[in-house]
Coordinates of C-alpha atoms and ligand atoms in Angstrom, one line a residue:
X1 CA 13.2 -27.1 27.0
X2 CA 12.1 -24.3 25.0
X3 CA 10.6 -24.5 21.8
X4 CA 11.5 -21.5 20.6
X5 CA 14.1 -21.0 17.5
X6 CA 16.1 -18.0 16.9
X7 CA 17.1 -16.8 13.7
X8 CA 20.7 -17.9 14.7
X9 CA 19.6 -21.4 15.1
X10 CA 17.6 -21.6 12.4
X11 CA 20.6 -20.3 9.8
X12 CA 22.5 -22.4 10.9
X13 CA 20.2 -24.9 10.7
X14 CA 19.3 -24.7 7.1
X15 CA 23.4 -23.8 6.1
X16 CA 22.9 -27.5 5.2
X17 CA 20.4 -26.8 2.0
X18 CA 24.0 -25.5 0.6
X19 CA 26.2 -28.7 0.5
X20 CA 29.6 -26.3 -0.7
X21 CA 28.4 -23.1 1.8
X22 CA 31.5 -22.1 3.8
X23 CA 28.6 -20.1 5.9
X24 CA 29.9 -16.8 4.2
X25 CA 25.5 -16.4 3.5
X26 CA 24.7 -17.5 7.1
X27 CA 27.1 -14.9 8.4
X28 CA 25.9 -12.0 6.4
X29 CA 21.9 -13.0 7.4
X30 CA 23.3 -12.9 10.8
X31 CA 25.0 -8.8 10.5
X32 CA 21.6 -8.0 8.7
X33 CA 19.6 -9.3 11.6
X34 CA 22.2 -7.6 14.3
X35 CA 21.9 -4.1 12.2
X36 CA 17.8 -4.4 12.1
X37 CA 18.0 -4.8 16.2
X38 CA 20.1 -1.7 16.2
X39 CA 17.8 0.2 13.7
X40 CA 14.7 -1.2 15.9
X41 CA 15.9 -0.1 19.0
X42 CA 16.2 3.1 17.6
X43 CA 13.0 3.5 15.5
X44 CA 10.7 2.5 18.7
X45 CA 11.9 5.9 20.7
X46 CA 11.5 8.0 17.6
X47 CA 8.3 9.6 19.5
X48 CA 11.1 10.6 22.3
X49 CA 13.1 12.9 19.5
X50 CA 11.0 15.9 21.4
X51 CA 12.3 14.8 24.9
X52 CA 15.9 14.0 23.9
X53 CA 16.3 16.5 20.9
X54 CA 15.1 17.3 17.1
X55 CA 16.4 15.8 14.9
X56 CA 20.0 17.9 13.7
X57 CA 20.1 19.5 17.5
X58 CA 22.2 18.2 20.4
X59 CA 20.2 15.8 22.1
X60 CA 20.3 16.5 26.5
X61 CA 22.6 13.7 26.5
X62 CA 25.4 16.2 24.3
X63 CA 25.2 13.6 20.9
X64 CA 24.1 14.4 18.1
X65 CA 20.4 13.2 17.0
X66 CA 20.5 11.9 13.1
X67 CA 17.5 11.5 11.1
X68 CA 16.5 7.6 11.1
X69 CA 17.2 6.9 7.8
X70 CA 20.1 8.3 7.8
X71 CA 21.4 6.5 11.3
X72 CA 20.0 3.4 9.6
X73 CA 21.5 3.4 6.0
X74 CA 25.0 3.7 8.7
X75 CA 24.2 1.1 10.6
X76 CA 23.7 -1.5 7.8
X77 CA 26.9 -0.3 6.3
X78 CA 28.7 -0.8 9.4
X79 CA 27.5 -3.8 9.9
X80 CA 28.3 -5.2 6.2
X81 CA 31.6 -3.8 5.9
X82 CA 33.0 -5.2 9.6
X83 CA 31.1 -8.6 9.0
X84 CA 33.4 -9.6 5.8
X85 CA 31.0 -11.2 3.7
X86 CA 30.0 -8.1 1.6
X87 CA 32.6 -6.4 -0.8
X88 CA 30.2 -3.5 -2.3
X89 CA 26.7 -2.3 -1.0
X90 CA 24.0 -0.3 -2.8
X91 CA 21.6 1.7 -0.6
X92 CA 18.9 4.1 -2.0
X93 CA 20.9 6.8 0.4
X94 CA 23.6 6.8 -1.9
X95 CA 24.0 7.9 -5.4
X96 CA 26.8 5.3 -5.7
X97 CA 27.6 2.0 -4.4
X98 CA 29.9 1.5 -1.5
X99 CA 33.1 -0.2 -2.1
X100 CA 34.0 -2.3 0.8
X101 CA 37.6 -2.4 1.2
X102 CA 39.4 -3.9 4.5
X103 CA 40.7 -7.0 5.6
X104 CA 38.0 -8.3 6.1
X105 CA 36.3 -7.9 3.2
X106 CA 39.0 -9.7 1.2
X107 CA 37.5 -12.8 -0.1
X108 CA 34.1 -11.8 0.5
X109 CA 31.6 -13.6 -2.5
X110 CA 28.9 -11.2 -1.7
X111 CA 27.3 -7.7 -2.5
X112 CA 24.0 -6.1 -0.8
X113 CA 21.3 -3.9 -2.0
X114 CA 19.8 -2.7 0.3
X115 CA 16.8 0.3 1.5
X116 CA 17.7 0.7 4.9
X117 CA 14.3 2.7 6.1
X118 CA 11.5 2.5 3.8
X119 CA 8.2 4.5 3.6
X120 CA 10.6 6.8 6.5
X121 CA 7.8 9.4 6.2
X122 CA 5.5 7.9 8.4
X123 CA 8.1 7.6 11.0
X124 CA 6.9 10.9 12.6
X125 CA 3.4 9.7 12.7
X126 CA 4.0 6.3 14.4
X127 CA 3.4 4.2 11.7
X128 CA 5.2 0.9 10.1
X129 CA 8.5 1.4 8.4
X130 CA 11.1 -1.3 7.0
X131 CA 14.0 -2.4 5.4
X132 CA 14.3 -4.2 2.3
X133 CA 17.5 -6.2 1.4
X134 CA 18.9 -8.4 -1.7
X135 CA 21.4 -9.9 -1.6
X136 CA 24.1 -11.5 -5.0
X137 CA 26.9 -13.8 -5.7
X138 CA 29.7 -11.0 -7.1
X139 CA 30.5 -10.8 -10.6
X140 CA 33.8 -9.7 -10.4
X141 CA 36.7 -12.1 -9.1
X142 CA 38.6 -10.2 -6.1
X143 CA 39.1 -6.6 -4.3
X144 CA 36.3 -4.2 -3.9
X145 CA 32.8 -4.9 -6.0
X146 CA 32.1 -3.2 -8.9
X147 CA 28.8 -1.5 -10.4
X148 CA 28.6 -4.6 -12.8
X149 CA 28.1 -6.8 -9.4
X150 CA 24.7 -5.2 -9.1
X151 CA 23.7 -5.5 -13.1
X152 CA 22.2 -8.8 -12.3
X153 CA 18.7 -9.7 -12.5
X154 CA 16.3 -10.1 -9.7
X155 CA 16.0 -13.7 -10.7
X156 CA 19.7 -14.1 -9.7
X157 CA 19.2 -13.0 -6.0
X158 CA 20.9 -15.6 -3.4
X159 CA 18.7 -14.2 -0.6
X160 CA 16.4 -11.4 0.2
X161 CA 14.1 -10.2 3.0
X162 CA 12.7 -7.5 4.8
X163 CA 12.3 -6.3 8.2
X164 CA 8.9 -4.8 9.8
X165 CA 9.3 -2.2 12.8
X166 CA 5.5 -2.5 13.0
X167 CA 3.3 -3.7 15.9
X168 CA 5.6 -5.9 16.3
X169 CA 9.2 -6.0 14.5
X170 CA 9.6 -8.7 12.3
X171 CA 12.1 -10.1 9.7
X172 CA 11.4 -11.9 6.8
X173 CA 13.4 -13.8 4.3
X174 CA 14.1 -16.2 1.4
X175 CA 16.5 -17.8 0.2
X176 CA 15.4 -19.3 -2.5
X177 CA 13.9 -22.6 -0.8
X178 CA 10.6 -21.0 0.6
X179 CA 9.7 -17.8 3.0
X180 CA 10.2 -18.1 7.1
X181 CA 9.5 -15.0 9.0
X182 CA 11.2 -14.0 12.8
X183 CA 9.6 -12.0 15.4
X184 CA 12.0 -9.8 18.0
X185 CA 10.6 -11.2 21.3
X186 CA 12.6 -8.2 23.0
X187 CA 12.2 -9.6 26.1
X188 CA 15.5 -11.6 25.0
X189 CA 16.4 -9.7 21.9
X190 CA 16.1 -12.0 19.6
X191 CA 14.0 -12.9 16.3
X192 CA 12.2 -16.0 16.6
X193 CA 10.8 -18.1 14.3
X194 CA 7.3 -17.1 14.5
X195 CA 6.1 -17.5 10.6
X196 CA 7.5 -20.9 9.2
X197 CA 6.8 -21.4 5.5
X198 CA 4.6 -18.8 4.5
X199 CA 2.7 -19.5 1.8
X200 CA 0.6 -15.9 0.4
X201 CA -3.1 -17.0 -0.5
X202 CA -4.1 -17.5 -4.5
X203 CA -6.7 -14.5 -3.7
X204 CA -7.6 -11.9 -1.4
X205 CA -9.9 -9.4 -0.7
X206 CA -7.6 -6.1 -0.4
X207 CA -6.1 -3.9 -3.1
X208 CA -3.5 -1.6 -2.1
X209 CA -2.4 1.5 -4.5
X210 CA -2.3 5.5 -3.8
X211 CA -6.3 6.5 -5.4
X212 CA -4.7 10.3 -5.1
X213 CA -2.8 9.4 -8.3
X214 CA -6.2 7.9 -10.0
X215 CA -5.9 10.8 -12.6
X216 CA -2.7 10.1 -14.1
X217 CA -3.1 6.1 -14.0
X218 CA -3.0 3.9 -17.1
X219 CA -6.5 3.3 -18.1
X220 CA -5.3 -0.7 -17.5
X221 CA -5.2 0.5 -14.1
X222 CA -8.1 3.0 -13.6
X223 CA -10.2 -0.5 -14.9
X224 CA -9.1 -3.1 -12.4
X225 CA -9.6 -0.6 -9.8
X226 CA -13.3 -0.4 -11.0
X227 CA -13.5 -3.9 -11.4
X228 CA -12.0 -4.1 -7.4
X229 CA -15.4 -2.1 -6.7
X230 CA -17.8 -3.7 -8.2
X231 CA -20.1 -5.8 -6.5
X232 CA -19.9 -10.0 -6.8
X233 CA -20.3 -12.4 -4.2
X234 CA -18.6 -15.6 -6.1
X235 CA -15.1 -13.1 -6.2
X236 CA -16.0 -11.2 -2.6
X237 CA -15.8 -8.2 -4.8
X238 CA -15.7 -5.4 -3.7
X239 CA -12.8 -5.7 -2.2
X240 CA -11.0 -3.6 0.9
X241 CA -8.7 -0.5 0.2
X242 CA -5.8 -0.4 2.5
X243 CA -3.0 2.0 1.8
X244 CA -0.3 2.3 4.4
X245 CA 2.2 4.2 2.5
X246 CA 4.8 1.8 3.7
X247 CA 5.6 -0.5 1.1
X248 CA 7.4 -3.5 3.1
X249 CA 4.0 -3.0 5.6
X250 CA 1.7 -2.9 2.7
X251 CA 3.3 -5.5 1.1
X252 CA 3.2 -7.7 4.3
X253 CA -0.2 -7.7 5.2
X254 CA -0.9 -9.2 1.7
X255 CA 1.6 -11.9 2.1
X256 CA -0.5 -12.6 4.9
X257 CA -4.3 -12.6 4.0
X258 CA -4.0 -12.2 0.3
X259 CA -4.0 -9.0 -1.6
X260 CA -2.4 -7.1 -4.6
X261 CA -0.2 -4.1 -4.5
X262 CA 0.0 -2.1 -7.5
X263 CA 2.3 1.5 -7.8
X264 CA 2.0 2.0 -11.4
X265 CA 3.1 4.4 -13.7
X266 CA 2.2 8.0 -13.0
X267 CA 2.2 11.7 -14.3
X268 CA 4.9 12.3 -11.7
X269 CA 6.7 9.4 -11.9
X270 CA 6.5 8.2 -15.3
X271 CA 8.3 5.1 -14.5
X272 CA 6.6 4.1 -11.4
X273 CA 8.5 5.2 -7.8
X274 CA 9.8 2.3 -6.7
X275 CA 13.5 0.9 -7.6
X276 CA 14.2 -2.3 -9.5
X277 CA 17.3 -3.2 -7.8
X278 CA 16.5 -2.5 -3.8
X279 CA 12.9 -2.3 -3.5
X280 CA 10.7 -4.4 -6.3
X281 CA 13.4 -7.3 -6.8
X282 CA 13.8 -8.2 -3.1
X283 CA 9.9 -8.0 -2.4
X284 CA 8.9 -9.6 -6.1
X285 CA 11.5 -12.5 -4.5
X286 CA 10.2 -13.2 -1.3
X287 CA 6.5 -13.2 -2.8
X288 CA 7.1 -15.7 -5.6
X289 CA 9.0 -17.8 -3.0
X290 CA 5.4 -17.9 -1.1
X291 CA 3.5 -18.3 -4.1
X292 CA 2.3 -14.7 -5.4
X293 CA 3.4 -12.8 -8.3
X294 CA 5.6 -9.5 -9.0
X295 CA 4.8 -7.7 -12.7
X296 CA 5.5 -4.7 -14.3
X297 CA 2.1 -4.7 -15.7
X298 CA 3.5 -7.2 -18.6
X299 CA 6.5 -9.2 -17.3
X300 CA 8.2 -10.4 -14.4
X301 CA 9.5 -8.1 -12.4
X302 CA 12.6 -10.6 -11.5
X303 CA 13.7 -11.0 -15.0
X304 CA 14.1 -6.6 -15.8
X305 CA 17.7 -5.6 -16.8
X306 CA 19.0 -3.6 -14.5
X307 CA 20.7 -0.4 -16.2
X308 CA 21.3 1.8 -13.4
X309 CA 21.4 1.6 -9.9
X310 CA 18.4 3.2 -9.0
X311 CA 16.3 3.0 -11.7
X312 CA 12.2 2.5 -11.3
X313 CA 9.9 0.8 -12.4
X314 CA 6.3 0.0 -12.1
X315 CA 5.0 -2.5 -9.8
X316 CA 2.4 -5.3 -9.4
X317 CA 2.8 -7.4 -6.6
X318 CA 1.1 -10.0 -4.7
X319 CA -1.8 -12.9 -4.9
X320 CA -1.5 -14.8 -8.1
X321 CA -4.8 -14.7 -9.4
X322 CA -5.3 -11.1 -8.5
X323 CA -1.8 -10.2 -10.4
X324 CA -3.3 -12.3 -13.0
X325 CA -6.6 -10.0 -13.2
X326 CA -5.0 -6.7 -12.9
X327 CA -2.6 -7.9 -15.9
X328 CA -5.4 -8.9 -18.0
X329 CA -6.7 -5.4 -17.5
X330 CA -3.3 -3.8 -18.7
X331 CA -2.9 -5.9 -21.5
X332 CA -6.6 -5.1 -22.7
X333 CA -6.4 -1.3 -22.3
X334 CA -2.8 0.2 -21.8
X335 CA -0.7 -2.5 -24.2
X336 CA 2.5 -2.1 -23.8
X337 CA 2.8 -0.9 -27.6
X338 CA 0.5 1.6 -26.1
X339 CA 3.3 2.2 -23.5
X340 CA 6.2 2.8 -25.9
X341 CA 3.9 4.5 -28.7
Ligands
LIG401 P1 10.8 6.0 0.0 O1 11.8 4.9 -0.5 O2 11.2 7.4 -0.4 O3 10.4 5.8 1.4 O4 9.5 5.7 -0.9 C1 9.0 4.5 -1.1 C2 7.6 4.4 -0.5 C3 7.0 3.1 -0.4 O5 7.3 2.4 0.8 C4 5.5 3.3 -0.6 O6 4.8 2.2 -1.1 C5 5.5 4.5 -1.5 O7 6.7 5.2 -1.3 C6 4.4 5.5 -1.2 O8 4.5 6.5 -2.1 P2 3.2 7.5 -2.3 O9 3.3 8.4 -1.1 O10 3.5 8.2 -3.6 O11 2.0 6.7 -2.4
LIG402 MG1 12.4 3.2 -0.3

């Protein structure tokens, strides 16, 4: 008998931690999973674009070859809207949300955020990408979802996760009761429970931001980076820089050995880059549900209002006493009445 679980099994399986489920959440895990096999399958022959056309040509089998975010943000809509669990989505592709409106759809309880291929840059250069989803109970009572369905805060999420096309491809979720994560064995195409319970370490030894940007950071920022440098044997300082580019990959390899991520404020993006809703709530989820911490720099990222759909904000993310350290930093040299002032 095999020992292996599939994500299937293991859904279904812990459907049980919600005594009233219906398996409405079970179902719509299920569509993500089938959509990220879809968008895998698709992102491991992105190196053959040359051999079966460029992206926008005809490809030498007459279709029509689609740029991967684009054929994934599709996929993960297709897949929501026929599955009948979600009645609105929000994607990073789109400036609005996407009202889902069939039969199926009709007493869906459910609307997704989602970034169907993130970091998509580094596609051409064969390195990680991923998906990052969210998922919330609807706001409003019946028909399509509104905008006000996705004005909730991260700390009201039902589930999120991300996916890893990486070395290996690998989804990842919470919902709220702890962090399991699924490898695609392809060999049968399914994701199997690989990474039970993660738990992130309290520390690490690897600090992940863009340096290029070390002009325009706060000094907060510019400090704990030196601090990261410095030499101390009881912290293991210095630490290692690692920079993918790739947030869900980035952000992964932390959850693994320990580590902070930090995309702070900038010249250019005065802000930060990333978005509240689809990128920093799911992630800032799934990391407190294995122990770390997500910031702004001063507070939770999981309790920020959410005024528009793709609004940014700055980011902190990842082992709790190394969140902890970076925040000290920021409150002593870029206060947030600093900030505002
Ligand atoms: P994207 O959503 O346009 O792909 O941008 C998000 C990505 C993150 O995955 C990554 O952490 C960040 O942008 C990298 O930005 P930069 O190149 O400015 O360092
Ligand atoms: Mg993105």
């Amino acid at each position: 008998m095999s020992r292996v679980k599939t994500l299937g099994q293991f859904i279904i399986e812990k459907q049980a931690d919600f005594p009233f489920s219906k398996g409405e959440l079970s179902r719509l895990l299920r569509d993500i999973g089938i959509a990220a096999k879809i968008v895998n399958r698709e992102v491991n022959k992105a190196g053959l674009a040359d051999i079966l056309g460029e992206v926008g040509e005809i490809n030498v089998q007459g279709e029509s070859v689609k740029k991967l975010d684009v054929f994934a943000n599709e996929q993960f809509i297709a897949a929501l809207s026929v599955g009948g669990e979600c009645c609105a989505i929000a994607s990073e592709e789109n400036e609005e949300i996407i009202l889902v409106d069939n039969a199926q759809s009709k007493n869906a309880k459910y609307v997704v955020a989602i970034d169907p291929l993130d970091g998509s840059s580094n596609i051409d250069v064969n390195v990680s990408v991923g998906t990052i989803f969210s998922i919330y109970r609807r706001v409003s009572l019946t028909g399509p979802g509104t905008p006000e369905d996705f004005q909730q805060r991260g700390t009201e999420q039902v589930a999120a996760g991300y996916v890893i096309y990486g070395s290996s491809t690998m989804l990842v979720y919470t919902t709220g009761k702890g962090v399991n994560g699924f490898t695609l064995d392809p060999s049968i195409g399914e994701f199997c429970l690989s990474h039970p319970k993660m738990m992130m370490p309290k520390s690490g030894k690897t600090y992940s931001l863009n340096e290029g940007n070390y002009l325009h950071f706060p000094d907060g920022v510019k400090k704990y980076l030196k601090y990261c440098q410095e030499e101390d044997n009881a912290t293991r300082r210095p630490y290692s820089s690692r920079y993918i580019g790739s947030a869900v990959a980035d952000i992964h390899r932390n959850l693994i050995t320990g580590g902070i991520f930090i995309y702070p404020a900038t010249a250019a993006s005065p802000k930060g880059k990333l978005r509240l809703l689809y990128e920093c709530n799911p992630l800032a989820y799934i990391v407190e549900q294995a122990g770390g911490r997500a910031t702004n720099g001063s507070s939770r990222i999981l309790e920020q209002e959410i005024t528009s759909l793709h609004q940014r904000t700055p980011l902190f993310v990842g082992s709790e006493d190394m969140v902890n350290k970076a925040m000290e930093f920021m409150q002593k040299y870029s206060p947030v009445s600093a900030q505002q002032g």
